Amino acid sequence: MESLAIYAPRLVTTKEYLASGHRACSGCGEVLAVRLTCKALGRNVIIVNATGCMEIVSSQLPYTSWEVPWIHTLFENTAAVASGIEAGIKVLSRKGGYSQKTKVVAMAGDGGTMDIGLQALSGALERGHNFIYICYDNEAYMNTGIQRSSATPFGASTTTSPAGKISIGQTSWKKNMPAIAAAHDIPYVATACTSYPFDLMNKVKKAMKVEGPAYIHVLSVCPTGWRLPSDLTIKAGRLAVETGVFPLYEIEAGKYTLNFDFPQLRPVEDYLKLQGRFRHLSKEVVAQIQERVKAEYAKLKRKVIQGS
Amino acid sequence: MEKDETIEIRWHGRGGQGAVTSAELLALAAINEGKFAQAFPSFGPERRGAPVLAFNRISNVGHIRVRAAVTNPDVVVVLDPGLIYITDVTSGLKQDGIVVVNTPKSLADIKSELSGPWKLAVVNATVIAREALGIPIVNTAMLGALLKATEILGLESLVEPIKERFGPRAKNNIDACHRAYEETLMAELSVVGQGPRKAFETERLLSWQELLPGCVVIEAGNAKQYRTGDWKSQHPVWDQQRCIKCGICSLFCPEGCIGQNKEGDFEANMYYCKGCGICARECWTEAITMVEET
Ligand SMILES: Cc1ncc(C[n+]2csc(CCOP(=O)(O)OP(=O)(O)O)c2C)c(N)n1
Ligand code: SF4
Ligand code: SF4
């Protein structure tokens, strides 16, 4: 559990910038992540939102859940549109037509970020636009019905990597997207998860203060795609962190910090057995995943100790 | 089934309850009996919890050419007890059609809530599913109820498709199906009477003439008008004695629908609550319990 005073939730603003009446699945962790992010961002933002669950559930004609300026983009060009808006704000400010410090915030799913939108994202990070990019990673293309992406974990069954008599489901390891973002030498990279709401909101607030690109990768539990009872959304996210499957860390100007360190990681099985998408896994495959998680966690800790 | 007949079935369920799986299993069973069959869902953005539809056509005449949604069904099957209060489940149902309802209520109670020139079949599939499967997924139980009410196929024809689909969990599903078959009760509905008590006013959809050109939406956050509260099959209830007023439930609610009332007590706005159960699961003091909708 996050070390927090028990009454800390009462300190969070009750103001919502993502209105109720959105059509996300019952128990959706991704919409919760967006809701909390928006609380941390506040009013003075322009949100650039790729196609995907979050766009669909929040903007069904004639309704919108958005209480802040919001634009829907394609998969390919989310970061490019954000770059354009940021550049536009700069020009307007220079010409004296605009005096506010409005933050441009791009949002996309893992498919939109790690597969289809990666080129535009890389360009925007490399050019150094002053914006935040948030990837809501639910580990597959969920809006269209659970197709595998490069974020889908090894061994997960999806509709395009189905488990069967021979197949174990996804046969590749999850792409390390925060490392790719960090390789652009940007000022701020962080991972977060809805099960740690204060950590998530603090990271968003930190990213707001950064001059230049900031990238936040939020593990967003999707009960529908992960085949999980809807009340276990928060618990599943917590287990992802406690097992070391999804460590929470920050990279500030190249320096690594682990936000929650566990001297003793929980066995990955605790996390896997909760979810229908891993139900078919044999002991051997679970052991293989355990090895990998240990090795990756050790790698991360070395970076933390070395400072970069 | 008569010799040259095509029967149309409409399934009413909630996203995630397995209406589509039911329809598919039924079609496979029909095909195994040498009949012709279709099974398909209604496509839309509806998500887990939202009311959804699935359809079957079963024929012993020949190929079924129609591909459209079923609007004048011979049979409707209602998987979720709450749905009869929020959607018009008998819409377009043919004269002498059959309504098969999962409900904890007695035959007499439901008879007082539905009326029309139809037959009624009721079963408490939620209890059966909980006991047979350990979870309230009622789709296989409702297949049993459907076959009892309509006799369109032999019950044993479902065994193979269920085995194929559920593997190690097949036996429990077959048990649920058989038990529901045994426990389904039938009655004639009275032709006149009042309609079901509506939980909410039915939403009026805008016509295209009322939309602004370019599909512009000018009111920020107007989704607040949209009711998602009828997606739920359970709702949270607070024990205010146990509640320490920490507010963790309100932080974790994906709908952002938990707040404090004038007395300072936390409560959920039922207009939006989708019944996910996160608040009850995450409450430190276990002050919240989920109660099934009836
Ligand atoms: C170029 C392109 N390909 C495919 C689609 C269809 N499509 C719409 S949403 C979606 C899935 C999005 O997945 P992800 O980005 O992971 O977000 P999620 O829905 O999981 O939040 C797809 C494939 C599209 N809109 N554009
Ligand atoms: S599919 Fe998953 S991410 Fe999409 S709305 Fe449903 S729970 Fe949320
Ligand atoms: S069950 Fe609780 S957490 Fe879920 S939508 Fe309802 S009030 Fe919110």
XYZ file of C-alpha atoms and ligand atoms in Angstrom:
644
model
C 0.000 0.000 0.000
C 1.075 3.534 -0.602
C 2.378 5.144 2.548
C -0.299 7.719 3.079
C -2.278 9.193 5.832
C -5.623 7.456 5.935
C -7.475 10.702 5.324
C -5.333 11.774 2.372
C -8.143 11.078 -0.131
C -10.072 13.940 1.477
C -7.353 16.357 0.364
C -7.886 15.579 -3.308
C -10.082 18.054 -5.142
C -13.687 16.940 -5.571
C -13.755 18.839 -8.869
C -14.113 16.502 -11.844
C -12.850 17.385 -15.313
C -14.075 14.127 -16.817
C -17.815 14.098 -16.243
C -19.790 11.060 -15.108
C -22.025 9.603 -17.775
C -19.048 8.255 -19.725
C -19.498 4.791 -21.160
C -16.429 2.910 -20.001
C -16.969 -0.654 -18.835
C -18.044 -1.173 -15.267
C -14.814 -1.240 -13.227
C -12.585 0.237 -15.958
C -9.122 1.092 -14.625
C -8.233 3.146 -17.657
C -11.064 5.654 -17.252
C -10.180 5.877 -13.563
C -6.608 6.720 -14.574
C -7.867 9.455 -16.888
C -10.198 10.799 -14.200
C -7.364 11.030 -11.650
C -4.960 12.484 -14.217
C -7.448 15.217 -15.030
C -7.832 16.092 -11.348
C -4.067 16.567 -11.178
C -3.896 18.521 -14.444
C -6.609 21.005 -13.558
C -8.308 23.472 -15.870
C -5.545 24.994 -17.941
C -4.815 22.222 -20.417
C -5.573 21.167 -23.959
C -6.021 17.426 -24.244
C -5.133 15.594 -27.426
C -6.698 12.144 -27.349
C -5.985 9.301 -29.763
C -8.633 6.885 -30.935
C -9.272 4.079 -28.472
C -11.481 3.202 -25.536
C -11.061 6.542 -23.790
C -12.023 8.570 -26.823
C -15.018 6.366 -27.610
C -16.420 6.238 -24.086
C -16.051 9.964 -23.437
C -17.328 11.508 -26.642
C -20.491 9.922 -27.927
C -22.493 12.365 -29.935
C -24.390 14.394 -28.730
C -22.508 14.069 -25.439
C -19.019 14.767 -24.195
C -17.543 13.984 -20.798
C -14.806 16.561 -21.226
C -14.828 19.704 -19.145
C -11.534 20.916 -20.640
C -10.533 21.639 -24.259
C -10.170 18.305 -26.013
C -9.402 17.135 -29.526
C -9.696 13.648 -30.972
C -6.847 12.482 -33.204
C -5.937 9.423 -35.209
C -3.556 6.806 -33.895
C -0.690 7.904 -36.082
C -0.627 11.588 -35.332
C -1.450 12.173 -31.673
C 2.009 13.456 -30.787
C 2.154 15.411 -34.060
C -1.138 17.180 -33.305
C 0.077 17.919 -29.770
C 3.318 19.334 -31.250
C 1.314 21.569 -33.572
C -0.879 22.921 -30.795
C 2.148 23.550 -28.593
C 3.940 25.353 -31.425
C 0.782 27.369 -32.082
C 0.571 28.455 -28.459
C 4.223 29.504 -28.615
C 3.676 31.639 -31.692
C 0.546 33.247 -30.251
C 2.387 34.039 -27.034
C 5.285 35.559 -28.941
C 2.916 37.723 -30.945
C 1.215 38.803 -27.761
C -2.177 37.251 -28.480
C -2.071 34.691 -25.696
C -0.680 35.012 -22.231
C -1.695 31.818 -20.450
C 0.647 28.955 -19.717
C -1.547 26.218 -21.131
C -0.120 22.701 -21.034
C -0.694 20.426 -23.982
C -1.359 16.838 -22.883
C -1.445 13.962 -25.350
C -3.170 10.732 -24.324
C -3.273 7.372 -26.077
C -3.613 3.678 -25.409
C -0.744 1.226 -25.701
C -1.659 0.389 -29.295
C -1.837 4.083 -30.154
C 1.463 4.780 -28.408
C 3.758 1.799 -28.707
C 2.730 0.520 -32.138
C 0.946 2.941 -34.407
C 1.828 6.345 -32.955
C 5.462 5.624 -32.081
C 6.985 7.479 -35.020
C 5.123 10.724 -34.324
C 5.873 10.368 -30.622
C 9.579 9.862 -31.237
C 9.610 12.958 -33.447
C 7.845 15.090 -30.856
C 10.132 13.930 -28.027
C 13.218 14.514 -30.137
C 12.103 18.012 -31.182
C 11.618 18.818 -27.515
C 8.068 20.170 -27.513
C 6.811 21.367 -24.173
C 4.080 18.792 -23.604
C 3.092 15.739 -21.591
C 2.455 12.429 -23.284
C 0.533 9.853 -21.273
C 0.236 6.259 -22.403
C -2.680 4.445 -20.768
C -1.411 0.911 -21.097
C -4.124 -1.740 -20.792
C -1.891 -4.210 -22.601
C -3.920 -4.743 -25.789
C -6.141 -3.021 -28.337
C -9.181 -3.107 -26.106
C -11.619 -0.840 -27.902
C -11.819 -3.202 -30.850
C -11.998 -6.341 -28.723
C -8.685 -7.374 -27.154
C -6.159 -7.681 -29.995
C -2.517 -8.114 -28.982
C -0.166 -5.129 -29.115
C 3.530 -4.793 -28.393
C 2.491 -4.054 -24.789
C 0.728 -7.385 -24.326
C 2.666 -9.464 -21.811
C 4.243 -12.830 -22.573
C 1.742 -15.651 -22.109
C -1.412 -13.522 -22.255
C -4.277 -14.853 -24.332
C -5.881 -12.268 -26.619
C -8.163 -12.626 -29.627
C -5.170 -12.393 -31.982
C -2.756 -14.329 -29.763
C -5.179 -16.966 -28.508
C -3.992 -19.675 -26.162
C -4.750 -23.207 -27.273
C -3.436 -26.737 -27.252
C -0.052 -25.640 -28.598
C 0.043 -21.842 -28.257
C 0.663 -20.223 -24.876
C -0.834 -16.970 -26.130
C 1.470 -13.986 -26.661
C 4.975 -15.258 -27.421
C 6.923 -11.989 -27.258
C 7.912 -9.972 -24.192
C 6.362 -6.620 -23.458
C 8.119 -3.750 -25.203
C 9.928 -1.460 -22.755
C 8.309 1.786 -23.793
C 9.509 3.967 -20.882
C 13.078 3.024 -21.854
C 12.388 4.067 -25.449
C 11.028 7.408 -24.250
C 14.028 7.831 -21.925
C 16.412 7.123 -24.817
C 15.314 10.472 -26.259
C 17.011 12.141 -23.278
C 13.874 13.977 -22.270
C 13.625 15.692 -18.863
C 10.964 13.453 -17.310
C 9.832 9.847 -17.693
C 7.704 7.987 -15.154
C 5.634 4.869 -14.725
C 2.432 4.912 -12.678
C -0.628 2.852 -11.901
C -4.178 3.696 -10.809
C -3.833 1.501 -7.749
C -1.383 4.122 -6.440
C -3.507 7.233 -7.009
C -1.365 9.712 -5.069
C 1.799 8.586 -6.796
C 0.006 8.906 -10.149
C -1.305 12.395 -9.414
C 2.066 13.573 -8.040
C 3.805 12.408 -11.198
C 1.291 14.232 -13.368
C 1.829 17.395 -11.320
C 5.599 17.014 -11.657
C 5.242 16.580 -15.408
C 3.197 19.801 -15.518
C 6.192 21.715 -14.172
C 8.686 20.260 -16.631
C 9.863 22.499 -19.469
C 10.019 20.181 -22.464
C 8.631 16.730 -23.092
C 7.431 14.506 -20.250
C 6.320 10.912 -20.749
C 4.163 8.983 -18.255
C 3.351 5.320 -18.740
C 0.278 4.321 -16.729
C -0.588 0.672 -16.251
C -4.385 0.713 -16.589
C -6.178 -2.441 -15.550
C -8.880 -3.482 -18.023
C -11.209 -5.998 -16.362
C -12.817 -6.784 -19.708
C -9.629 -7.609 -21.580
C -7.785 -9.155 -18.667
C -10.786 -11.326 -17.829
C -10.997 -10.136 -14.278
C -13.995 -9.502 -11.994
C -14.651 -5.769 -12.113
C -14.147 -5.225 -8.384
C -10.554 -6.523 -8.562
C -9.262 -3.727 -10.800
C -7.397 -1.922 -8.027
C -6.127 -5.117 -6.442
C -4.727 -6.348 -9.770
C -2.794 -3.111 -10.270
C -1.404 -3.323 -6.774
C -0.258 -6.886 -7.406
C 1.410 -5.857 -10.674
C 3.569 -3.485 -8.641
C 4.132 -5.738 -5.623
C 5.239 -8.654 -7.793
C 7.665 -6.465 -9.736
C 5.797 -7.069 -12.989
C 5.253 -3.317 -13.296
C 7.643 -1.340 -11.058
C 6.880 2.319 -10.360
C 9.829 4.584 -11.074
C 10.872 7.966 -12.408
C 13.713 9.056 -14.641
C 14.457 12.729 -14.030
C 17.138 14.164 -16.299
C 18.477 10.630 -16.674
C 18.449 9.818 -12.961
C 16.437 6.760 -11.886
C 14.324 6.639 -8.723
C 12.313 3.625 -7.641
C 9.188 4.982 -5.929
C 8.158 1.750 -4.233
C 10.874 -0.740 -3.496
C 10.109 -4.185 -2.185
C 13.009 -6.078 -0.616
C 10.971 -9.216 -1.209
C 8.843 -9.263 -4.353
C 5.633 -11.289 -4.228
C 5.576 -14.315 -6.535
C 4.234 -13.402 -9.993
C 1.746 -16.211 -9.656
C -0.277 -14.065 -7.234
C -0.761 -11.577 -10.048
C -1.242 -14.049 -12.897
C -3.758 -16.335 -11.245
C -6.240 -13.523 -10.750
C -6.668 -13.039 -14.481
C -8.452 -15.169 -17.054
C -6.010 -14.155 -19.784
C -3.269 -16.149 -17.976
C -5.478 -19.009 -16.807
C -3.989 -21.526 -19.260
C -0.337 -21.046 -18.251
C 1.638 -24.093 -17.155
C 3.977 -24.080 -14.136
C 6.943 -23.964 -16.516
C 5.743 -20.840 -18.277
C 4.940 -19.159 -14.950
C 8.505 -19.974 -13.832
C 9.841 -18.490 -17.054
C 7.882 -15.283 -16.413
C 9.132 -15.217 -12.805
C 12.762 -15.419 -14.004
C 12.272 -12.617 -16.458
C 10.571 -10.355 -13.894
C 13.412 -10.937 -11.413
C 16.062 -10.158 -14.027
C 14.301 -7.003 -15.221
C 13.769 -5.802 -11.656
C 17.453 -6.367 -10.877
C 18.393 -4.425 -14.005
C 16.192 -1.536 -12.911
C 17.662 -1.555 -9.403
C 21.194 -1.421 -10.813
C 20.196 1.709 -12.715
C 18.728 3.208 -9.550
C 21.911 2.482 -7.588
C 24.181 3.783 -10.320
C 21.934 6.821 -10.590
C 21.379 6.505 -14.344
C -40.207 -27.186 -33.626
C -42.684 -27.533 -36.501
C -41.438 -29.080 -39.701
C -41.053 -25.956 -41.777
C -40.487 -23.211 -39.337
C -37.945 -20.481 -38.640
C -37.776 -19.332 -35.071
C -36.301 -15.985 -34.125
C -34.886 -15.343 -30.676
C -33.700 -12.137 -29.067
C -31.409 -12.264 -26.032
C -31.319 -9.368 -23.584
C -28.274 -9.282 -21.366
C -25.568 -7.014 -20.099
C -22.130 -6.711 -21.642
C -20.025 -9.437 -20.020
C -22.947 -11.684 -19.031
C -22.505 -14.030 -21.951
C -25.595 -13.335 -24.083
C -23.519 -13.756 -27.220
C -22.061 -17.030 -25.983
C -25.586 -18.308 -25.276
C -26.682 -17.476 -28.789
C -23.604 -19.164 -30.255
C -24.040 -22.335 -28.203
C -27.692 -22.541 -29.189
C -26.843 -22.182 -32.876
C -24.154 -24.874 -32.636
C -26.595 -27.221 -30.916
C -29.171 -26.593 -33.653
C -26.605 -27.263 -36.375
C -25.649 -30.505 -34.608
C -29.305 -31.509 -34.923
C -29.113 -30.905 -38.677
C -30.940 -27.592 -38.547
C -29.851 -24.269 -39.989
C -28.904 -21.558 -37.526
C -27.505 -18.066 -37.041
C -26.122 -16.377 -33.957
C -24.890 -12.806 -33.811
C -24.652 -9.853 -31.431
C -25.938 -6.355 -32.012
C -22.934 -4.205 -32.716
C -22.467 -1.024 -30.818
C -20.210 0.728 -28.375
C -21.922 -0.921 -25.414
C -19.527 -2.129 -22.782
C -19.381 -4.441 -19.824
C -22.498 -3.806 -17.768
C -24.456 -1.998 -20.475
C -27.653 -3.576 -21.853
C -26.796 -5.583 -24.979
C -28.650 -7.755 -27.472
C -27.847 -10.999 -29.243
C -29.922 -12.853 -31.794
C -30.644 -16.337 -33.104
C -32.474 -17.668 -36.109
C -33.086 -21.393 -36.203
C -34.702 -23.078 -39.163
C -35.481 -26.529 -40.427
C -36.525 -25.165 -43.813
C -33.161 -24.351 -45.349
C -30.536 -21.646 -45.590
C -31.368 -18.467 -43.710
C -30.786 -15.512 -45.991
C -31.835 -12.685 -43.681
C -28.907 -11.071 -41.904
C -30.716 -8.237 -40.136
C -31.290 -7.885 -36.421
C -34.355 -9.691 -35.073
C -37.097 -7.124 -34.461
C -40.131 -9.429 -34.282
C -38.929 -12.342 -32.191
C -40.841 -15.511 -31.368
C -38.936 -15.748 -28.111
C -37.103 -13.271 -25.904
C -34.694 -14.383 -23.217
C -33.826 -11.944 -20.432
C -30.566 -12.787 -18.639
C -30.621 -9.992 -16.081
C -33.526 -9.495 -13.643
C -33.223 -5.702 -13.766
C -33.554 -5.379 -17.527
C -37.336 -5.630 -17.691
C -37.525 -2.347 -15.796
C -35.178 -0.399 -18.032
C -35.690 -1.732 -21.546
C -38.777 -2.773 -23.419
C -37.902 -6.461 -23.574
C -41.165 -7.488 -25.250
C -40.796 -4.925 -28.042
C -42.011 -6.513 -31.296
C -42.646 -9.895 -29.663
C -45.050 -11.927 -31.826
C -48.533 -12.916 -30.701
C -48.231 -16.093 -28.588
C -44.513 -15.428 -28.226
C -42.607 -16.538 -25.159
C -40.747 -14.401 -22.604
C -38.105 -16.311 -20.646
C -36.933 -14.319 -17.622
C -34.212 -14.843 -15.053
C -35.596 -13.471 -11.809
C -35.580 -14.097 -8.089
C -39.267 -13.118 -8.027
C -42.148 -15.554 -7.996
C -44.175 -16.386 -11.076
C -47.111 -14.466 -9.620
C -45.059 -11.320 -8.972
C -43.645 -11.225 -12.475
C -47.093 -11.922 -13.902
C -48.325 -8.790 -12.201
C -45.504 -6.800 -13.818
C -45.703 -7.980 -17.430
C -48.758 -8.243 -19.603
C -49.533 -9.018 -23.219
C -50.602 -11.878 -25.465
C -47.603 -13.978 -24.497
C -46.424 -16.938 -22.453
C -44.055 -16.431 -19.559
C -41.292 -18.699 -18.274
C -39.338 -17.841 -15.127
C -36.323 -19.325 -13.410
C -33.926 -18.101 -10.728
C -30.844 -18.622 -12.879
C -28.617 -16.392 -10.751
C -28.948 -18.716 -7.773
C -28.467 -21.774 -9.977
C -25.318 -20.276 -11.551
C -23.896 -19.248 -8.195
C -24.393 -22.756 -6.831
C -23.269 -24.676 -9.923
C -20.441 -22.411 -11.130
C -19.578 -20.271 -8.148
C -20.187 -17.120 -10.232
C -23.435 -15.453 -11.329
C -22.877 -16.009 -15.068
C -26.290 -17.264 -16.112
C -25.953 -17.904 -19.817
C -25.825 -21.703 -19.720
C -28.615 -21.893 -17.137
C -30.794 -19.688 -19.331
C -30.219 -22.038 -22.266
C -31.819 -24.760 -20.141
C -34.757 -22.487 -19.330
C -35.168 -21.552 -22.995
C -35.318 -25.192 -24.088
C -37.833 -26.034 -21.379
C -40.035 -23.131 -22.442
C -39.821 -23.677 -26.197
C -38.700 -27.240 -26.873
C -37.027 -26.050 -30.062
C -34.098 -28.431 -29.528
C -33.310 -31.433 -27.385
C -31.479 -30.582 -24.176
C -28.782 -33.184 -24.925
C -27.818 -31.347 -28.146
C -26.265 -28.625 -25.994
C -23.841 -30.968 -24.272
C -21.256 -31.126 -27.059
C -21.123 -27.361 -27.739
C -20.821 -26.660 -23.991
C -18.021 -29.217 -23.653
C -16.221 -27.715 -26.620
C -16.572 -24.157 -25.265
C -15.943 -24.628 -21.558
C -13.435 -27.505 -21.393
C -12.773 -28.282 -17.738
C -15.686 -26.071 -16.634
C -18.156 -27.852 -18.939
C -19.596 -30.212 -16.341
C -20.687 -27.414 -14.034
C -22.206 -25.535 -16.939
C -24.114 -28.616 -18.072
C -25.357 -29.035 -14.493
C -26.548 -25.416 -14.440
C -28.310 -25.942 -17.759
C -30.055 -29.124 -16.574
C -31.068 -27.650 -13.257
C -32.584 -24.580 -14.883
C -34.462 -26.871 -17.275
C -35.982 -28.669 -14.284
C -36.802 -25.533 -12.318
C -38.332 -23.352 -15.028
C -41.989 -22.503 -14.391
C -44.461 -21.479 -17.084
C -47.638 -19.401 -17.163
C -49.877 -17.480 -19.544
C -49.670 -13.703 -19.159
C -52.839 -11.707 -18.888
C -53.430 -9.656 -21.999
C -54.327 -6.477 -20.188
C -52.534 -5.041 -17.229
C -49.944 -2.479 -16.335
C -46.456 -2.537 -17.810
C -43.416 -3.135 -15.648
C -42.520 -0.475 -13.121
C -39.871 1.660 -14.796
C -36.791 2.352 -12.734
C -36.079 5.558 -14.666
C -37.700 7.608 -17.396
C -36.654 6.185 -20.738
C -34.113 8.378 -22.478
C -35.174 10.249 -25.568
C -32.611 10.096 -28.363
C -32.026 13.208 -30.425
C -33.055 13.104 -34.054
C -30.513 14.108 -36.696
C -32.319 17.417 -37.235
C -31.607 18.358 -33.636
C -27.845 17.847 -33.941
C -25.716 20.883 -34.741
C -24.085 20.948 -38.181
C -20.623 19.421 -38.065
C -21.717 17.365 -35.066
C -20.546 20.130 -32.759
C -21.180 19.701 -29.041
C -21.252 23.073 -27.315
C -21.854 22.153 -23.698
C -18.753 20.900 -21.851
C -19.357 17.798 -19.780
C -22.953 17.331 -20.967
C -22.467 13.553 -20.708
C -23.688 14.179 -17.150
C -27.174 13.907 -18.621
C -26.451 10.389 -19.756
C -27.585 7.722 -17.348
C -25.212 4.813 -16.859
C -26.925 3.780 -13.626
C -29.034 1.188 -15.388
C -25.965 -0.852 -16.335
C -25.605 -2.215 -12.850
C -26.714 -5.562 -11.516
C -25.664 -4.702 -7.958
C -25.271 -1.492 -5.974
C -23.214 -0.379 -2.977
C -24.765 0.192 0.445
C -22.855 2.036 3.192
C -22.847 1.107 6.849
C -22.346 4.632 8.167
C -21.406 3.291 11.616
C -18.402 1.494 10.181
C -17.441 4.234 7.719
C -14.520 6.330 9.020
C -15.095 8.999 6.341
C -11.670 8.561 4.750
C -12.974 8.958 1.195
C -10.885 6.237 -0.451
C -14.072 4.918 -2.136
C -14.694 8.239 -3.838
C -11.122 8.381 -5.095
C -11.245 4.892 -6.630
C -14.719 5.054 -8.218
C -14.221 4.971 -12.019
C -17.476 6.882 -12.449
C -16.532 9.633 -10.019
C -20.023 9.231 -8.598
C -19.288 8.941 -4.861
C -19.561 12.060 -2.743
C -20.548 13.300 0.700
C -24.114 14.309 1.428
C -25.192 17.135 3.722
C -24.684 14.969 6.803
C -21.137 14.232 5.667
C -21.935 10.612 4.826
C -20.471 9.091 1.714
C -22.956 7.808 -0.842
C -23.016 6.873 -4.513
C -25.112 8.590 -7.133
C -27.243 5.769 -8.534
C -27.815 7.701 -11.743
C -24.219 6.837 -12.709
C -23.071 3.933 -10.517
C -22.348 0.895 -12.708
C -22.079 -1.496 -9.781
C -18.444 -2.455 -10.380
C -17.868 -3.188 -6.684
C -14.497 -1.415 -6.476
C -15.659 0.855 -3.633
C -16.766 -2.133 -1.542
C -13.556 -4.037 -2.279
C -11.248 -1.122 -1.452
C -12.970 0.263 1.656
C -10.501 -0.042 4.569
C -13.164 -0.862 7.132
C -15.439 -2.950 4.916
C -18.239 -0.468 5.460
C -19.672 -1.023 1.979
C -21.602 -4.099 0.809
C -22.786 -4.816 -2.693
C -26.482 -5.672 -2.890
C -28.010 -7.317 -5.916
C -30.530 -5.305 -7.947
C -34.016 -6.716 -8.074
C -5.069 3.370 -38.170
C -6.203 2.735 -37.447
N -6.235 1.390 -37.338
C -7.239 0.785 -36.677
C -8.243 1.508 -36.080
C -9.367 0.811 -35.313
N -9.239 0.980 -33.876
C -9.948 1.887 -33.188
S -9.672 1.878 -31.526
C -8.564 0.580 -31.686
C -7.892 -0.019 -30.482
C -7.114 0.954 -29.654
O -6.228 0.288 -28.796
P -5.281 1.098 -27.815
O -4.576 2.191 -28.509
O -4.435 0.116 -27.100
O -6.297 1.787 -26.800
P -7.416 1.110 -25.883
O -8.656 1.024 -26.713
O -6.898 -0.222 -25.462
O -7.570 2.072 -24.747
C -8.435 0.213 -33.047
C -7.584 -0.878 -33.532
C -8.191 2.916 -36.226
N -9.113 3.711 -35.658
N -7.166 3.498 -36.913
S -12.363 -2.411 -22.716
Fe -11.058 -2.158 -20.926
S -10.070 -0.154 -21.179
Fe -11.819 -0.242 -22.588
S -13.507 0.727 -21.468
Fe -13.622 -1.493 -21.079
S -12.433 -1.859 -19.195
Fe -11.934 0.188 -19.975
S -19.927 0.198 -7.355
Fe -18.893 1.823 -6.208
S -16.983 2.215 -7.346
Fe -18.354 1.065 -8.726
S -19.458 2.626 -9.902
Fe -20.738 2.148 -8.114
S -20.140 3.667 -6.566
Fe -18.528 3.659 -8.130
